[in-house]
PDB file of C-alpha atoms and ligand atoms in Angstrom:
ATOM      1  CA  UNK A   1       0.075   0.097   0.037  1.00  0.00           C
ATOM      2  CA  UNK A   2       1.618   3.235  -1.063  1.00  0.00           C
ATOM      3  CA  UNK A   3      -1.113   5.640  -0.389  1.00  0.00           C
ATOM      4  CA  UNK A   4      -2.503   6.691   3.090  1.00  0.00           C
ATOM      5  CA  UNK A   5      -5.729   4.790   4.131  1.00  0.00           C
ATOM      6  CA  UNK A   6      -8.112   5.002   6.834  1.00  0.00           C
ATOM      7  CA  UNK A   7      -8.621   1.442   8.253  1.00  0.00           C
ATOM      8  CA  UNK A   8     -11.650   0.387  10.300  1.00  0.00           C
ATOM      9  CA  UNK A   9     -10.728  -2.010  13.219  1.00  0.00           C
ATOM     10  CA  UNK A  10     -12.918  -4.767  14.742  1.00  0.00           C
ATOM     11  CA  UNK A  11     -15.287  -3.310  17.211  1.00  0.00           C
ATOM     12  CA  UNK A  12     -16.890  -5.522  19.865  1.00  0.00           C
ATOM     13  CA  UNK A  13     -19.857  -3.537  21.232  1.00  0.00           C
ATOM     14  CA  UNK A  14     -20.942  -4.563  24.836  1.00  0.00           C
ATOM     15  CA  UNK A  15     -22.918  -3.300  27.741  1.00  0.00           C
ATOM     16  CA  UNK A  16     -19.792  -3.585  29.846  1.00  0.00           C
ATOM     17  CA  UNK A  17     -17.750  -1.352  27.437  1.00  0.00           C
ATOM     18  CA  UNK A  18     -16.529  -1.754  23.848  1.00  0.00           C
ATOM     19  CA  UNK A  19     -13.297  -3.595  22.630  1.00  0.00           C
ATOM     20  CA  UNK A  20     -11.253  -3.094  19.545  1.00  0.00           C
ATOM     21  CA  UNK A  21      -8.002  -4.651  18.690  1.00  0.00           C
ATOM     22  CA  UNK A  22      -5.149  -4.603  16.066  1.00  0.00           C
ATOM     23  CA  UNK A  23      -3.253  -7.559  14.545  1.00  0.00           C
ATOM     24  CA  UNK A  24      -0.097  -7.145  12.593  1.00  0.00           C
ATOM     25  CA  UNK A  25      -0.157  -8.144   8.987  1.00  0.00           C
ATOM     26  CA  UNK A  26      -3.940  -8.605   9.247  1.00  0.00           C
ATOM     27  CA  UNK A  27      -5.624  -5.143   9.892  1.00  0.00           C
ATOM     28  CA  UNK A  28      -2.413  -3.208   9.190  1.00  0.00           C
ATOM     29  CA  UNK A  29      -0.125  -4.231   6.498  1.00  0.00           C
ATOM     30  CA  UNK A  30       3.182  -4.435   8.402  1.00  0.00           C
ATOM     31  CA  UNK A  31       4.883  -6.149  11.387  1.00  0.00           C
ATOM     32  CA  UNK A  32       4.868  -3.958  14.378  1.00  0.00           C
ATOM     33  CA  UNK A  33       8.178  -3.176  15.641  1.00  0.00           C
ATOM     34  CA  UNK A  34       7.311  -0.180  17.785  1.00  0.00           C
ATOM     35  CA  UNK A  35       4.555   1.479  19.741  1.00  0.00           C
ATOM     36  CA  UNK A  36       4.589   5.125  20.958  1.00  0.00           C
ATOM     37  CA  UNK A  37       1.992   7.466  22.042  1.00  0.00           C
ATOM     38  CA  UNK A  38       1.511  11.320  22.184  1.00  0.00           C
ATOM     39  CA  UNK A  39      -0.365  12.878  25.004  1.00  0.00           C
ATOM     40  CA  UNK A  40      -0.701  16.075  27.321  1.00  0.00           C
ATOM     41  CA  UNK A  41      -0.330  18.055  24.015  1.00  0.00           C
ATOM     42  CA  UNK A  42      -1.091  21.677  25.015  1.00  0.00           C
ATOM     43  CA  UNK A  43      -3.719  23.721  23.209  1.00  0.00           C
ATOM     44  CA  UNK A  44      -2.501  24.968  19.769  1.00  0.00           C
ATOM     45  CA  UNK A  45       0.567  22.838  19.532  1.00  0.00           C
ATOM     46  CA  UNK A  46       1.260  20.512  16.665  1.00  0.00           C
ATOM     47  CA  UNK A  47       3.565  17.398  16.211  1.00  0.00           C
ATOM     48  CA  UNK A  48       5.189  15.928  13.408  1.00  0.00           C
ATOM     49  CA  UNK A  49       6.739  18.227  10.750  1.00  0.00           C
ATOM     50  CA  UNK A  50       8.842  15.423   9.017  1.00  0.00           C
ATOM     51  CA  UNK A  51       8.725  12.534   6.904  1.00  0.00           C
ATOM     52  CA  UNK A  52      10.373   9.123   7.283  1.00  0.00           C
ATOM     53  CA  UNK A  53      12.363   7.491   4.478  1.00  0.00           C
ATOM     54  CA  UNK A  54      11.524   3.899   5.349  1.00  0.00           C
ATOM     55  CA  UNK A  55       8.958   3.819   8.217  1.00  0.00           C
ATOM     56  CA  UNK A  56       5.474   2.970   7.691  1.00  0.00           C
ATOM     57  CA  UNK A  57       2.936   3.757  10.411  1.00  0.00           C
ATOM     58  CA  UNK A  58      -0.421   3.422  11.696  1.00  0.00           C
ATOM     59  CA  UNK A  59      -2.017   6.062  14.041  1.00  0.00           C
ATOM     60  CA  UNK A  60      -5.142   6.038  15.888  1.00  0.00           C
ATOM     61  CA  UNK A  61      -6.879   8.270  18.259  1.00  0.00           C
ATOM     62  CA  UNK A  62      -7.437   6.182  21.470  1.00  0.00           C
ATOM     63  CA  UNK A  63      -8.841   9.156  23.234  1.00  0.00           C
ATOM     64  CA  UNK A  64     -10.217  12.652  21.955  1.00  0.00           C
ATOM     65  CA  UNK A  65      -9.404  13.864  18.459  1.00  0.00           C
ATOM     66  CA  UNK A  66      -6.882  15.488  16.210  1.00  0.00           C
ATOM     67  CA  UNK A  67      -6.079  16.047  12.522  1.00  0.00           C
ATOM     68  CA  UNK A  68      -3.470  14.245  10.484  1.00  0.00           C
ATOM     69  CA  UNK A  69      -2.398  16.567   7.617  1.00  0.00           C
ATOM     70  CA  UNK A  70      -0.124  14.649   4.904  1.00  0.00           C
ATOM     71  CA  UNK A  71       1.641  15.724   1.813  1.00  0.00           C
ATOM     72  CA  UNK A  72       2.986  13.344  -0.731  1.00  0.00           C
ATOM     73  CA  UNK A  73       5.135  15.979  -2.553  1.00  0.00           C
ATOM     74  CA  UNK A  74       2.430  16.813  -4.767  1.00  0.00           C
ATOM     75  CA  UNK A  75      -0.898  17.292  -2.778  1.00  0.00           C
ATOM     76  CA  UNK A  76      -2.158  17.609   0.687  1.00  0.00           C
ATOM     77  CA  UNK A  77      -4.569  15.355   2.256  1.00  0.00           C
ATOM     78  CA  UNK A  78      -6.442  15.943   5.751  1.00  0.00           C
ATOM     79  CA  UNK A  79      -7.695  13.157   7.929  1.00  0.00           C
ATOM     80  CA  UNK A  80      -9.574  13.804  11.012  1.00  0.00           C
ATOM     81  CA  UNK A  81      -9.311  11.022  13.543  1.00  0.00           C
ATOM     82  CA  UNK A  82     -11.739  10.976  16.527  1.00  0.00           C
ATOM     83  CA  UNK A  83     -12.593   7.247  17.195  1.00  0.00           C
ATOM     84  CA  UNK A  84     -10.648   4.434  18.759  1.00  0.00           C
ATOM     85  CA  UNK A  85     -12.052   1.895  16.139  1.00  0.00           C
ATOM     86  CA  UNK A  86     -10.344   3.152  13.178  1.00  0.00           C
ATOM     87  CA  UNK A  87      -7.062   4.687  12.284  1.00  0.00           C
ATOM     88  CA  UNK A  88      -4.819   5.960   9.488  1.00  0.00           C
ATOM     89  CA  UNK A  89      -2.126   3.929   7.626  1.00  0.00           C
ATOM     90  CA  UNK A  90       0.660   6.317   6.570  1.00  0.00           C
ATOM     91  CA  UNK A  91       3.234   4.857   4.385  1.00  0.00           C
ATOM     92  CA  UNK A  92       6.778   5.788   4.204  1.00  0.00           C
ATOM     93  CA  UNK A  93       7.845   9.068   2.316  1.00  0.00           C
ATOM     94  CA  UNK A  94       4.883  11.088   3.388  1.00  0.00           C
ATOM     95  CA  UNK A  95       5.194  14.367   4.924  1.00  0.00           C
ATOM     96  CA  UNK A  96       3.033  14.561   8.263  1.00  0.00           C
ATOM     97  CA  UNK A  97       1.685  17.234  10.581  1.00  0.00           C
ATOM     98  CA  UNK A  98      -0.572  16.353  13.416  1.00  0.00           C
ATOM     99  CA  UNK A  99      -2.630  19.345  14.603  1.00  0.00           C
ATOM    100  CA  UNK A 100      -5.908  20.526  16.290  1.00  0.00           C
ATOM    101  CA  UNK A 101      -5.533  18.175  19.277  1.00  0.00           C
ATOM    102  CA  UNK A 102      -8.565  18.165  21.685  1.00  0.00           C
ATOM    103  CA  UNK A 103      -8.146  18.265  25.358  1.00  0.00           C
ATOM    104  CA  UNK A 104      -6.809  14.912  26.830  1.00  0.00           C
ATOM    105  CA  UNK A 105      -6.445  13.431  23.332  1.00  0.00           C
ATOM    106  CA  UNK A 106      -4.283  10.287  23.152  1.00  0.00           C
ATOM    107  CA  UNK A 107      -2.664   9.325  19.838  1.00  0.00           C
ATOM    108  CA  UNK A 108      -1.281   5.923  19.563  1.00  0.00           C
ATOM    109  CA  UNK A 109       1.379   5.229  16.736  1.00  0.00           C
ATOM    110  CA  UNK A 110       2.279   1.810  15.613  1.00  0.00           C
ATOM    111  CA  UNK A 111       5.570   1.674  13.685  1.00  0.00           C
ATOM    112  CA  UNK A 112       7.350  -1.056  11.337  1.00  0.00           C
ATOM    113  CA  UNK A 113      10.646  -0.190  12.892  1.00  0.00           C
ATOM    114  CA  UNK A 114      12.542   1.260  15.902  1.00  0.00           C
ATOM    115  CA  UNK A 115      13.299   4.885  16.425  1.00  0.00           C
ATOM    116  CA  UNK A 116      16.241   6.145  14.070  1.00  0.00           C
ATOM    117  CA  UNK A 117      16.681   9.784  13.648  1.00  0.00           C
ATOM    118  CA  UNK A 118      18.666   9.320  10.388  1.00  0.00           C
ATOM    119  CA  UNK A 119      15.509   8.017   8.802  1.00  0.00           C
ATOM    120  CA  UNK A 120      13.809  11.346   9.398  1.00  0.00           C
ATOM    121  CA  UNK A 121      13.549  14.017   6.718  1.00  0.00           C
ATOM    122  CA  UNK A 122      12.879  17.410   8.705  1.00  0.00           C
ATOM    123  CA  UNK A 123      13.128  19.747   5.837  1.00  0.00           C
ATOM    124  CA  UNK A 124      10.129  19.950   3.336  1.00  0.00           C
ATOM    125  CA  UNK A 125      11.966  21.220   0.349  1.00  0.00           C
ATOM    126  CA  UNK A 126      14.394  18.257   0.856  1.00  0.00           C
ATOM    127  CA  UNK A 127      11.470  15.766   1.105  1.00  0.00           C
ATOM    128  CA  UNK A 128       9.832  17.305  -2.005  1.00  0.00           C
ATOM    129  CA  UNK A 129      13.048  17.037  -3.907  1.00  0.00           C
ATOM    130  CA  UNK A 130      13.489  13.271  -2.852  1.00  0.00           C
ATOM    131  CA  UNK A 131       9.889  12.553  -3.971  1.00  0.00           C
ATOM    132  CA  UNK A 132      10.487  14.166  -7.434  1.00  0.00           C
ATOM    133  CA  UNK A 133      13.858  12.327  -7.919  1.00  0.00           C
ATOM    134  CA  UNK A 134      12.484   8.804  -6.911  1.00  0.00           C
TER     135      UNK A 134
HETATM  136  P1  TYD B   1       9.552  13.135  17.067  1.00  0.00           P
HETATM  137  O1  TYD B   1       9.374  11.868  16.253  1.00  0.00           O
HETATM  138  O2  TYD B   1      10.287  14.436  16.578  1.00  0.00           O
HETATM  139  O3  TYD B   1       8.153  13.604  17.522  1.00  0.00           O
HETATM  140  P2  TYD B   1       6.556  13.985  16.687  1.00  0.00           P
HETATM  141  O4  TYD B   1       5.711  13.088  17.305  1.00  0.00           O
HETATM  142  O5  TYD B   1       6.271  15.368  16.958  1.00  0.00           O
HETATM  143  O6  TYD B   1       7.030  13.747  15.257  1.00  0.00           O
HETATM  144  O7  TYD B   1      10.074  12.893  18.463  1.00  0.00           O
HETATM  145  C1  TYD B   1      10.296  13.772  19.542  1.00  0.00           C
HETATM  146  C2  TYD B   1      11.585  13.084  20.346  1.00  0.00           C
HETATM  147  O8  TYD B   1      11.307  11.998  21.016  1.00  0.00           O
HETATM  148  C3  TYD B   1      12.744  12.967  19.397  1.00  0.00           C
HETATM  149  O9  TYD B   1      13.838  13.826  19.589  1.00  0.00           O
HETATM  150  C4  TYD B   1      13.365  11.594  19.810  1.00  0.00           C
HETATM  151  C5  TYD B   1      12.421  11.064  20.967  1.00  0.00           C
HETATM  152  N1  TYD B   1      11.815   9.643  20.265  1.00  0.00           N
HETATM  153  C6  TYD B   1      12.443   8.607  20.750  1.00  0.00           C
HETATM  154  O10 TYD B   1      13.504   8.467  21.531  1.00  0.00           O
HETATM  155  N2  TYD B   1      11.866   7.506  20.462  1.00  0.00           N
HETATM  156  C7  TYD B   1      10.721   7.333  19.516  1.00  0.00           C
HETATM  157  O11 TYD B   1      10.118   6.016  19.356  1.00  0.00           O
HETATM  158  C8  TYD B   1      10.259   8.546  19.181  1.00  0.00           C
HETATM  159  C9  TYD B   1       8.774   8.577  18.435  1.00  0.00           C
HETATM  160  C10 TYD B   1      10.667   9.819  19.454  1.00  0.00           C
END
């Protein structure tokens, strides 16, 4: 999958509370090597502002809501995440900004690799150049 995609997850509705889950290579198209989460984001702040050369990710709003703004080097796409039973698959080489966090929002991000600062592209012009030279 080379393009970003909203993926619906299984949802078990229950009077005792609802349950959803994710299985690697089943609901998301990669093996999960790392999970991290973003929380306690002050009002008006945004996260991201970079692309990854080799990392694929899946991001879900476990609580609250936020917007994920993606750029593939040609066009911008905006996704609003506000439910814990679906998330956004973001393939590698996709510029991302995460913004408009609601109070107490919690973003869970699953990734196909460990943290590697060398995999980041933090300059948008460099990113756009790399896309066009691919
Ligand atoms: P960064 O990926 O820049 O945050 P954002 O979510 O805004 O894209 O990460 C911020 C800092 O956290 C970075 O300097 C290094 C550290 N970090 C890790 O050590 N391990 C991780 O798995 C992640 C995601 C970040």
